[in-house]
mmCIF file of C-alpha atoms in Angstrom:
data_model
loop_
_atom_site.group_PDB
_atom_site.id
_atom_site.type_symbol
_atom_site.label_atom_id
_atom_site.label_comp_id
_atom_site.label_asym_id
_atom_site.label_seq_id
_atom_site.Cartn_x
_atom_site.Cartn_y
_atom_site.Cartn_z
ATOM 1 C CA MET U 23 2.504 33.282 -42.741
ATOM 2 C CA HIS U 24 -0.724 31.568 -43.693
ATOM 3 C CA GLY U 25 -4.002 31.489 -41.774
ATOM 4 C CA GLU U 26 -7.421 30.014 -42.511
ATOM 5 C CA TYR U 27 -10.774 30.306 -40.794
ATOM 6 C CA LYS U 28 -14.172 29.033 -41.862
ATOM 7 C CA VAL U 29 -16.797 31.513 -40.758
ATOM 8 C CA PRO U 30 -19.477 29.579 -38.797
ATOM 9 C CA GLY U 31 -22.340 28.976 -41.208
ATOM 10 C CA GLY U 32 -20.344 30.749 -43.912
ATOM 11 C CA LYS U 33 -17.298 30.407 -46.119
ATOM 12 C CA LEU U 34 -13.541 30.059 -45.814
ATOM 13 C CA ALA U 35 -11.356 33.118 -45.267
ATOM 14 C CA VAL U 36 -7.666 32.711 -46.135
ATOM 15 C CA VAL U 37 -4.947 35.219 -45.274
ATOM 16 C CA ASP U 38 -1.315 35.255 -46.354
ATOM 17 C CA LEU U 39 0.954 37.866 -44.806
ATOM 18 C CA ASP U 40 4.375 38.736 -43.517
ATOM 19 C CA VAL U 41 5.494 40.683 -40.449
ATOM 20 C CA ARG U 42 8.250 43.279 -40.723
ATOM 21 C CA GLY U 43 9.100 45.860 -38.120
ATOM 22 C CA GLY U 44 6.281 44.619 -35.913
ATOM 23 C CA ALA U 45 3.614 45.381 -38.556
ATOM 24 C CA LEU U 46 1.585 43.341 -41.039
ATOM 25 C CA ARG U 47 2.995 43.473 -44.549
ATOM 26 C CA ASP U 48 2.079 42.041 -47.961
ATOM 27 C CA VAL U 49 -1.387 41.105 -46.733
ATOM 28 C CA ARG U 50 -3.530 39.169 -49.173
ATOM 29 C CA VAL U 51 -7.043 37.967 -48.320
ATOM 30 C CA ALA U 52 -8.754 35.252 -50.354
ATOM 31 C CA GLY U 53 -11.438 32.593 -49.992
ATOM 32 C CA ASP U 54 -14.601 31.064 -51.419
ATOM 33 C CA PHE U 55 -16.853 33.814 -50.082
ATOM 34 C CA PHE U 56 -18.909 36.321 -52.098
ATOM 35 C CA LEU U 57 -18.047 39.999 -51.932
ATOM 36 C CA GLU U 58 -19.320 43.097 -53.743
ATOM 37 C CA PRO U 59 -18.043 45.410 -55.118
ATOM 38 C CA ASP U 60 -14.842 43.917 -56.516
ATOM 39 C CA GLU U 61 -12.676 46.656 -55.032
ATOM 40 C CA ALA U 62 -13.800 45.719 -51.508
ATOM 41 C CA ILE U 63 -11.188 42.961 -51.401
ATOM 42 C CA LEU U 64 -8.473 45.549 -52.093
ATOM 43 C CA ALA U 65 -9.896 47.734 -49.325
ATOM 44 C CA ILE U 66 -9.616 44.823 -46.891
ATOM 45 C CA ASP U 67 -5.990 44.201 -47.852
ATOM 46 C CA ALA U 68 -5.173 47.894 -47.512
ATOM 47 C CA ALA U 69 -6.899 48.130 -44.120
ATOM 48 C CA LEU U 70 -4.740 45.354 -42.724
ATOM 49 C CA GLU U 71 -1.490 46.501 -44.321
ATOM 50 C CA GLY U 72 0.679 48.158 -41.720
ATOM 51 C CA ALA U 73 -1.464 47.188 -38.737
ATOM 52 C CA PRO U 74 0.575 46.406 -35.619
ATOM 53 C CA ALA U 75 1.053 42.653 -35.353
ATOM 54 C CA THR U 76 -0.219 42.852 -31.772
ATOM 55 C CA THR U 77 -3.652 44.156 -32.842
ATOM 56 C CA ASP U 78 -6.389 41.891 -31.514
ATOM 57 C CA THR U 79 -9.336 40.486 -33.452
ATOM 58 C CA VAL U 80 -11.647 43.340 -32.476
ATOM 59 C CA GLY U 81 -9.118 45.945 -33.572
ATOM 60 C CA LEU U 82 -8.445 44.241 -36.903
ATOM 61 C CA ALA U 83 -12.162 43.923 -37.639
ATOM 62 C CA ALA U 84 -12.645 47.610 -36.839
ATOM 63 C CA ARG U 85 -9.930 48.560 -39.336
ATOM 64 C CA ILE U 86 -11.664 46.492 -42.018
ATOM 65 C CA ASP U 87 -15.112 47.926 -41.283
ATOM 66 C CA ALA U 88 -13.786 51.479 -41.462
ATOM 67 C CA ALA U 89 -12.172 50.869 -44.857
ATOM 68 C CA LEU U 90 -14.993 49.078 -46.681
ATOM 69 C CA PRO U 91 -17.028 50.988 -49.269
ATOM 70 C CA GLU U 92 -20.536 51.855 -48.058
ATOM 71 C CA SER U 93 -22.047 49.625 -50.741
ATOM 72 C CA THR U 94 -20.135 46.525 -49.589
ATOM 73 C CA VAL U 95 -22.094 43.278 -49.384
ATOM 74 C CA MET U 96 -20.478 40.247 -47.734
ATOM 75 C CA LEU U 97 -21.957 36.782 -48.201
ATOM 76 C CA GLY U 98 -20.349 33.994 -46.208
ATOM 77 C CA LEU U 99 -17.751 36.427 -44.883
ATOM 78 C CA THR U 100 -17.445 38.832 -41.958
ATOM 79 C CA SER U 101 -14.782 41.321 -40.993
ATOM 80 C CA GLU U 102 -14.394 39.335 -37.743
ATOM 81 C CA GLY U 103 -13.792 36.166 -39.776
ATOM 82 C CA VAL U 104 -10.978 37.831 -41.716
ATOM 83 C CA ALA U 105 -9.516 39.128 -38.457
ATOM 84 C CA VAL U 106 -9.555 35.650 -36.941
ATOM 85 C CA ALA U 107 -7.758 34.271 -40.012
ATOM 86 C CA VAL U 108 -5.074 36.947 -39.497
ATOM 87 C CA ARG U 109 -4.659 36.038 -35.843
ATOM 88 C CA ARG U 110 -4.412 32.342 -36.755
ATOM 89 C CA ALA U 111 -1.682 33.149 -39.280
ATOM 90 C CA LEU U 112 0.238 35.100 -36.641
ATOM 91 C CA ALA U 113 -0.168 32.255 -34.149
ATOM 92 C CA HIS U 114 1.094 29.679 -36.672
ATOM 93 C CA ALA U 115 -2.149 27.748 -36.234
ATOM 94 C CA THR U 116 -2.440 24.312 -37.750
ATOM 95 C CA GLU U 117 -5.344 23.065 -39.880
ATOM 96 C CA TRP U 118 -7.471 19.917 -39.785
ATOM 97 C CA SER U 119 -5.672 18.638 -42.874
ATOM 98 C CA ASP U 120 -2.294 18.778 -41.106
ATOM 99 C CA TYR U 121 -3.122 15.671 -39.076
ATOM 100 C CA ASP U 122 -3.855 11.978 -39.468
ATOM 101 C CA TRP U 123 -7.065 11.689 -37.453
ATOM 102 C CA GLN U 124 -7.853 8.533 -35.528
ATOM 103 C CA LEU U 125 -11.271 7.107 -34.628
ATOM 104 C CA ILE U 126 -12.040 5.218 -31.428
ATOM 105 C CA HIS U 127 -15.502 3.644 -31.264
ATOM 106 C CA ASP U 128 -15.514 0.850 -28.714
ATOM 107 C CA ALA U 129 -18.056 -1.347 -26.961
ATOM 108 C CA PRO U 130 -20.218 0.181 -24.195
ATOM 109 C CA GLN U 131 -18.288 1.377 -21.157
ATOM 110 C CA SER U 132 -19.156 2.712 -17.727
ATOM 111 C CA PRO U 133 -19.777 6.435 -17.174
ATOM 112 C CA ALA U 134 -16.747 6.763 -14.884
ATOM 113 C CA LEU U 135 -14.465 5.078 -17.424
ATOM 114 C CA HIS U 136 -15.628 7.499 -20.117
ATOM 115 C CA MET U 137 -14.651 10.417 -17.891
ATOM 116 C CA ALA U 138 -11.234 8.871 -17.308
ATOM 117 C CA LEU U 139 -10.629 8.063 -20.968
ATOM 118 C CA ASP U 140 -11.264 11.682 -21.892
ATOM 119 C CA GLU U 141 -8.530 12.781 -19.498
ATOM 120 C CA VAL U 142 -6.046 10.106 -20.524
ATOM 121 C CA ILE U 143 -6.484 10.442 -24.292
ATOM 122 C CA THR U 144 -6.255 14.239 -24.202
ATOM 123 C CA ALA U 145 -3.091 14.020 -22.098
ATOM 124 C CA GLU U 146 -1.601 11.635 -24.658
ATOM 125 C CA VAL U 147 -2.401 14.068 -27.492
ATOM 126 C CA ALA U 148 -0.882 16.906 -25.451
ATOM 127 C CA ALA U 149 2.299 14.856 -24.988
ATOM 128 C CA GLY U 150 2.499 14.025 -28.710
ATOM 129 C CA ARG U 151 2.157 10.291 -28.094
ATOM 130 C CA ARG U 152 -1.235 10.008 -29.809
ATOM 131 C CA PRO U 153 -2.628 11.607 -32.993
ATOM 132 C CA PRO U 154 -5.684 13.860 -32.778
ATOM 133 C CA THR U 155 -8.591 11.598 -31.933
ATOM 134 C CA LEU U 156 -12.333 11.438 -32.440
ATOM 135 C CA ARG U 157 -13.832 9.117 -29.827
ATOM 136 C CA VAL U 158 -17.484 8.103 -30.129
ATOM 137 C CA TRP U 159 -18.896 6.872 -26.828
ATOM 138 C CA GLU U 160 -21.192 3.953 -26.112
ATOM 139 C CA TRP U 161 -22.794 3.884 -22.648
ATOM 140 C CA ASP U 162 -23.353 0.733 -20.584
ATOM 141 C CA SER U 163 -25.792 2.423 -18.164
ATOM 142 C CA PRO U 164 -27.767 5.662 -17.704
ATOM 143 C CA ALA U 165 -25.850 8.571 -16.239
ATOM 144 C CA VAL U 166 -25.962 12.145 -15.099
ATOM 145 C CA ILE U 167 -22.747 13.972 -15.978
ATOM 146 C CA ILE U 168 -22.219 17.192 -14.048
ATOM 147 C CA GLY U 169 -19.763 19.929 -14.941
ATOM 148 C CA SER U 170 -16.492 20.313 -13.132
ATOM 149 C CA PHE U 171 -17.672 23.311 -11.111
ATOM 150 C CA GLN U 172 -21.317 22.451 -10.495
ATOM 151 C CA SER U 173 -22.805 21.789 -7.068
ATOM 152 C CA LEU U 174 -23.854 18.171 -6.754
ATOM 153 C CA ARG U 175 -26.812 18.887 -4.494
ATOM 154 C CA ASN U 176 -28.018 21.773 -6.658
ATOM 155 C CA GLU U 177 -27.969 19.785 -9.884
ATOM 156 C CA VAL U 178 -28.947 16.221 -8.966
ATOM 157 C CA ASP U 179 -32.030 14.828 -7.241
ATOM 158 C CA PRO U 180 -30.748 11.804 -5.277
ATOM 159 C CA VAL U 181 -34.231 10.286 -4.934
ATOM 160 C CA GLY U 182 -34.774 10.350 -8.692
ATOM 161 C CA VAL U 183 -31.293 9.008 -9.336
ATOM 162 C CA ASP U 184 -31.877 6.043 -7.023
ATOM 163 C CA ARG U 185 -35.332 5.413 -8.444
ATOM 164 C CA HIS U 186 -34.044 5.107 -12.005
ATOM 165 C CA GLY U 187 -30.684 3.455 -11.304
ATOM 166 C CA VAL U 188 -28.687 6.386 -12.689
ATOM 167 C CA THR U 189 -24.938 6.781 -12.104
ATOM 168 C CA VAL U 190 -23.720 10.298 -11.284
ATOM 169 C CA VAL U 191 -20.244 11.291 -12.477
ATOM 170 C CA ARG U 192 -18.333 14.561 -12.669
ATOM 171 C CA ARG U 193 -16.328 15.442 -15.773
ATOM 172 C CA VAL U 194 -13.150 17.517 -15.996
ATOM 173 C CA SER U 195 -14.727 20.235 -18.148
ATOM 174 C CA GLY U 196 -17.071 23.011 -17.102
ATOM 175 C CA GLY U 197 -20.617 23.592 -18.293
ATOM 176 C CA GLY U 198 -23.948 22.165 -17.265
ATOM 177 C CA ALA U 199 -25.375 18.797 -16.292
ATOM 178 C CA MET U 200 -26.330 16.262 -18.947
ATOM 179 C CA PHE U 201 -28.623 13.236 -18.725
ATOM 180 C CA ALA U 202 -27.586 10.252 -20.853
ATOM 181 C CA GLU U 203 -29.174 6.892 -21.578
ATOM 182 C CA PRO U 204 -27.475 4.223 -23.726
ATOM 183 C CA SER U 205 -30.075 4.120 -26.511
ATOM 184 C CA SER U 206 -31.015 7.796 -26.372
ATOM 185 C CA THR U 207 -27.711 9.686 -26.385
ATOM 186 C CA ILE U 208 -24.914 10.286 -28.882
ATOM 187 C CA THR U 209 -21.689 11.474 -27.281
ATOM 188 C CA TYR U 210 -18.297 12.131 -28.815
ATOM 189 C CA SER U 211 -14.980 13.672 -27.817
ATOM 190 C CA LEU U 212 -12.345 15.446 -29.852
ATOM 191 C CA ALA U 213 -8.835 15.489 -28.404
ATOM 192 C CA VAL U 214 -6.867 17.965 -30.517
ATOM 193 C CA PRO U 215 -3.524 19.778 -30.350
ATOM 194 C CA HIS U 216 -3.905 23.313 -29.038
ATOM 195 C CA SER U 217 -2.357 24.629 -32.253
ATOM 196 C CA LEU U 218 -5.558 23.669 -34.095
ATOM 197 C CA VAL U 219 -7.413 26.429 -32.238
ATOM 198 C CA SER U 220 -4.536 28.913 -31.992
ATOM 199 C CA GLY U 221 -5.662 32.447 -32.728
ATOM 200 C CA LEU U 222 -9.269 31.655 -31.810
ATOM 201 C CA SER U 223 -11.054 33.041 -28.793
ATOM 202 C CA PHE U 224 -12.422 30.504 -26.351
ATOM 203 C CA ALA U 225 -15.934 31.050 -27.754
ATOM 204 C CA ASP U 226 -14.772 30.844 -31.386
ATOM 205 C CA SER U 227 -13.046 27.536 -30.695
ATOM 206 C CA TYR U 228 -16.408 25.982 -29.827
ATOM 207 C CA ALA U 229 -17.879 27.010 -33.176
ATOM 208 C CA TYR U 230 -14.736 25.910 -35.011
ATOM 209 C CA LEU U 231 -14.669 22.426 -33.466
ATOM 210 C CA ASP U 232 -18.437 21.976 -33.901
ATOM 211 C CA ASP U 233 -18.465 22.934 -37.585
ATOM 212 C CA TRP U 234 -17.988 19.411 -38.940
ATOM 213 C CA VAL U 235 -20.975 18.045 -37.042
ATOM 214 C CA LEU U 236 -23.201 20.900 -38.236
ATOM 215 C CA GLU U 237 -22.361 19.851 -41.774
ATOM 216 C CA ALA U 238 -23.042 16.203 -40.923
ATOM 217 C CA LEU U 239 -26.447 17.157 -39.534
ATOM 218 C CA GLY U 240 -27.123 19.178 -42.677
ATOM 219 C CA ASP U 241 -26.466 16.080 -44.764
ATOM 220 C CA MET U 242 -29.231 14.403 -42.745
ATOM 221 C CA GLY U 243 -31.667 17.219 -43.487
ATOM 222 C CA ILE U 244 -31.250 19.102 -40.195
ATOM 223 C CA LYS U 245 -30.531 22.806 -40.345
ATOM 224 C CA ALA U 246 -28.450 23.286 -37.210
ATOM 225 C CA TRP U 247 -26.229 26.066 -35.943
ATOM 226 C CA TYR U 248 -23.814 26.883 -33.155
ATOM 227 C CA GLN U 249 -25.505 28.888 -30.399
ATOM 228 C CA PRO U 250 -23.026 30.603 -28.059
ATOM 229 C CA LEU U 251 -21.505 29.605 -25.836
ATOM 230 C CA ASN U 252 -21.801 25.840 -26.085
ATOM 231 C CA ASP U 253 -25.062 24.671 -27.674
ATOM 232 C CA ILE U 254 -26.021 23.206 -31.042
ATOM 233 C CA ALA U 255 -29.552 24.306 -31.893
ATOM 234 C CA THR U 256 -32.230 23.918 -34.552
ATOM 235 C CA GLU U 257 -35.438 25.758 -35.315
ATOM 236 C CA VAL U 258 -37.362 23.364 -33.067
ATOM 237 C CA GLY U 259 -34.987 23.182 -30.133
ATOM 238 C CA LYS U 260 -31.542 22.468 -28.753
ATOM 239 C CA ILE U 261 -30.093 19.109 -29.768
ATOM 240 C CA ALA U 262 -26.626 19.157 -28.167
ATOM 241 C CA GLY U 263 -24.333 20.775 -25.632
ATOM 242 C CA ALA U 264 -20.542 21.012 -25.728
ATOM 243 C CA ALA U 265 -17.838 21.480 -23.119
ATOM 244 C CA GLN U 266 -14.072 21.958 -23.219
ATOM 245 C CA LYS U 267 -10.973 21.455 -21.130
ATOM 246 C CA ARG U 268 -7.501 22.789 -21.934
ATOM 247 C CA VAL U 269 -4.596 20.493 -20.997
ATOM 248 C CA VAL U 270 -0.999 21.709 -20.829
ATOM 249 C CA GLY U 271 1.816 19.704 -22.354
ATOM 250 C CA PRO U 272 4.319 17.741 -20.250
ATOM 251 C CA ASP U 273 6.851 20.582 -20.570
ATOM 252 C CA GLY U 274 4.303 23.259 -19.706
ATOM 253 C CA GLY U 275 3.688 23.964 -23.396
ATOM 254 C CA PRO U 276 0.327 24.678 -25.064
ATOM 255 C CA GLY U 277 -0.755 21.022 -25.001
ATOM 256 C CA ALA U 278 -4.180 19.933 -26.179
ATOM 257 C CA VAL U 279 -7.893 20.699 -26.055
ATOM 258 C CA LEU U 280 -10.641 18.288 -25.055
ATOM 259 C CA HIS U 281 -13.929 19.149 -26.760
ATOM 260 C CA HIS U 282 -16.819 16.813 -26.035
ATOM 261 C CA VAL U 283 -20.440 16.948 -27.127
ATOM 262 C CA THR U 284 -23.568 15.190 -25.887
ATOM 263 C CA MET U 285 -26.424 15.000 -28.397
ATOM 264 C CA SER U 286 -30.008 13.944 -27.695
ATOM 265 C CA TYR U 287 -30.998 11.213 -30.120
ATOM 266 C CA ASP U 288 -34.101 10.533 -28.050
ATOM 267 C CA ILE U 289 -35.002 11.603 -24.551
ATOM 268 C CA ASP U 290 -37.303 10.621 -21.714
ATOM 269 C CA ALA U 291 -38.085 14.163 -20.593
ATOM 270 C CA ASP U 292 -40.022 13.051 -17.512
ATOM 271 C CA LYS U 293 -37.097 10.948 -16.318
ATOM 272 C CA MET U 294 -34.663 13.751 -17.052
ATOM 273 C CA LEU U 295 -36.677 16.138 -14.894
ATOM 274 C CA ASP U 296 -36.857 13.491 -12.186
ATOM 275 C CA VAL U 297 -33.071 13.175 -11.875
ATOM 276 C CA LEU U 298 -31.970 16.748 -12.657
ATOM 277 C CA ARG U 299 -32.875 19.817 -10.660
ATOM 278 C CA ILE U 300 -33.451 22.344 -13.422
ATOM 279 C CA GLY U 301 -34.110 25.601 -11.622
ATOM 280 C CA LYS U 302 -36.350 28.432 -12.685
ATOM 281 C CA GLU U 303 -33.440 30.883 -12.899
ATOM 282 C CA LYS U 304 -31.553 28.590 -15.273
ATOM 283 C CA MET U 305 -34.610 28.407 -17.524
ATOM 284 C CA SER U 306 -35.328 32.138 -17.388
ATOM 285 C CA ASP U 307 -32.706 32.997 -20.024
ATOM 286 C CA LYS U 308 -33.675 30.155 -22.360
ATOM 287 C CA GLY U 309 -36.880 31.707 -23.637
ATOM 288 C CA THR U 310 -39.101 28.840 -22.530
ATOM 289 C CA LYS U 311 -41.074 27.913 -19.431
ATOM 290 C CA SER U 312 -40.617 24.191 -19.863
ATOM 291 C CA ALA U 313 -37.377 22.233 -19.814
ATOM 292 C CA LYS U 314 -39.062 19.602 -21.977
ATOM 293 C CA LYS U 315 -39.220 22.084 -24.844
ATOM 294 C CA ARG U 316 -35.498 22.837 -24.715
ATOM 295 C CA VAL U 317 -34.323 19.578 -26.273
ATOM 296 C CA ASP U 318 -35.541 18.204 -29.599
ATOM 297 C CA PRO U 319 -34.323 14.647 -30.238
ATOM 298 C CA LEU U 320 -32.503 13.640 -33.396
ATOM 299 C CA ARG U 321 -34.706 10.571 -33.766
ATOM 300 C CA ARG U 322 -37.737 12.694 -34.536
ATOM 301 C CA GLN U 323 -35.840 15.045 -36.821
ATOM 302 C CA THR U 324 -34.020 12.412 -38.880
ATOM 303 C CA GLY U 325 -36.236 9.320 -38.701
ATOM 304 C CA LEU U 326 -32.992 7.324 -38.656
ATOM 305 C CA PRO U 327 -31.867 4.646 -36.177
ATOM 306 C CA ARG U 328 -29.314 5.892 -33.652
ATOM 307 C CA GLN U 329 -26.519 3.798 -35.124
ATOM 308 C CA ALA U 330 -27.250 5.165 -38.609
ATOM 309 C CA VAL U 331 -26.927 8.729 -37.302
ATOM 310 C CA ILE U 332 -23.568 7.851 -35.722
ATOM 311 C CA GLU U 333 -22.334 6.180 -38.916
ATOM 312 C CA ARG U 334 -23.288 9.212 -40.984
ATOM 313 C CA MET U 335 -21.520 11.532 -38.570
ATOM 314 C CA ILE U 336 -18.351 9.443 -38.715
ATOM 315 C CA GLU U 337 -18.489 9.274 -42.501
ATOM 316 C CA SER U 338 -18.926 13.037 -42.733
ATOM 317 C CA PHE U 339 -15.832 13.564 -40.560
ATOM 318 C CA ARG U 340 -13.882 11.048 -42.652
ATOM 319 C CA ASN U 341 -14.848 12.748 -45.911
ATOM 320 C CA ARG U 342 -13.820 16.178 -44.632
ATOM 321 C CA HIS U 343 -10.669 15.436 -42.653
ATOM 322 C CA GLY U 344 -9.695 11.800 -43.121
ATOM 323 C CA LEU U 345 -10.077 9.195 -40.392
ATOM 324 C CA THR U 346 -8.419 5.871 -39.663
ATOM 325 C CA GLN U 347 -9.578 3.233 -37.224
ATOM 326 C CA GLY U 348 -7.759 3.228 -33.890
ATOM 327 C CA GLU U 349 -8.133 1.859 -30.406
ATOM 328 C CA VAL U 350 -7.432 2.618 -26.785
ATOM 329 C CA THR U 351 -4.007 1.156 -26.073
ATOM 330 C CA PRO U 352 -3.501 -1.221 -23.143
ATOM 331 C CA GLN U 353 -1.437 1.439 -21.406
ATOM 332 C CA GLU U 354 -4.147 4.078 -21.867
ATOM 333 C CA LEU U 355 -6.826 1.711 -20.601
ATOM 334 C CA ALA U 356 -4.767 0.799 -17.534
ATOM 335 C CA ARG U 357 -4.241 4.472 -16.728
ATOM 336 C CA ALA U 358 -7.960 5.194 -17.201
ATOM 337 C CA GLU U 359 -8.960 2.324 -14.944
ATOM 338 C CA GLU U 360 -6.584 3.646 -12.292
ATOM 339 C CA LEU U 361 -8.233 7.070 -12.572
ATOM 340 C CA VAL U 362 -11.639 5.465 -12.097
ATOM 341 C CA ARG U 363 -10.370 3.895 -8.884
ATOM 342 C CA THR U 364 -8.651 6.998 -7.550
ATOM 343 C CA LYS U 365 -10.709 9.858 -8.991
ATOM 344 C CA PHE U 366 -13.744 9.540 -11.228
ATOM 345 C CA GLY U 367 -15.335 6.635 -9.382
ATOM 346 C CA THR U 368 -14.902 8.192 -5.935
ATOM 347 C CA ALA U 369 -17.442 10.062 -3.838
ATOM 348 C CA GLU U 370 -14.773 12.661 -3.063
ATOM 349 C CA TRP U 371 -14.438 13.674 -6.718
ATOM 350 C CA THR U 372 -18.140 13.502 -7.544
ATOM 351 C CA ALA U 373 -18.981 15.674 -4.514
ATOM 352 C CA ARG U 374 -15.932 17.936 -4.691
ATOM 353 C CA VAL U 375 -18.409 20.794 -5.049
ATOM 354 C CA PRO U 376 -21.082 19.497 -2.636
#
């Protein structure tokens, strides 16, 4: 069995192993990390050898920590990262390179249609009818997108929404409300087979699926990192928020994962505060008294036009994982348009949590 895991902000951990009699056997850990002293790698192998195959990530990491020499120094590696690689090997997880990734980057579309396309495309990936897909959104109008479980009246100011001509939609994933304007927001979705995140905790899957965009931002001179549970942050503020939805396969199998991210290229903070009700309690755990300080736009940090930022992100993904041009099929579009009519464009769905 073979498992790989890139430690967020660090290096790649690779584990090869076998399972005999319900225990880990012939464990070999490798990777492009830095580790001192040399014998520490043998201590890691020995710590994992014979461990019950049912041992969780925490238990595996504890075995490693207990076995390491006191003088051990890990650079780009953690005991938790090795443990995750073991769990991914046991889960027969797939890797990015196992797939032919497809890009969808279409003309501007309505907020409700974007919500529907996320559902349809992820369902198609879950059913095996579509390859894993990166979809970059273009908006045709400003929108507030609330999480699946948020209260409409608690999150949205109807007077501000009417004043600024903002459409309110509810997505299928959890998380918080986002404010998007066509020229000020960069949004993308990843629809991936569940096997790509097998062996990862829910929280670790966020970091894993965000890693490519952190590297893309780094290429543009932005030092960014994953901030649990679902933010991408920099030294001067948050620049993005992510959300996920797990979709079962047609036969009840593991299916697919929808991971979508909204990034602030630019932002009208006054308008945002006029349409969103950002409560004091929500801000109390963010370390700031002002919502305006929470988001730092990419425009200011990169100095690049929005389209140039998008092109660099796409090129970074292509260089790392491969990417071919695709499109929404007529059948997918028809299904999405039907979902707009029956679900995402309806007051019943938008206000399902009043």
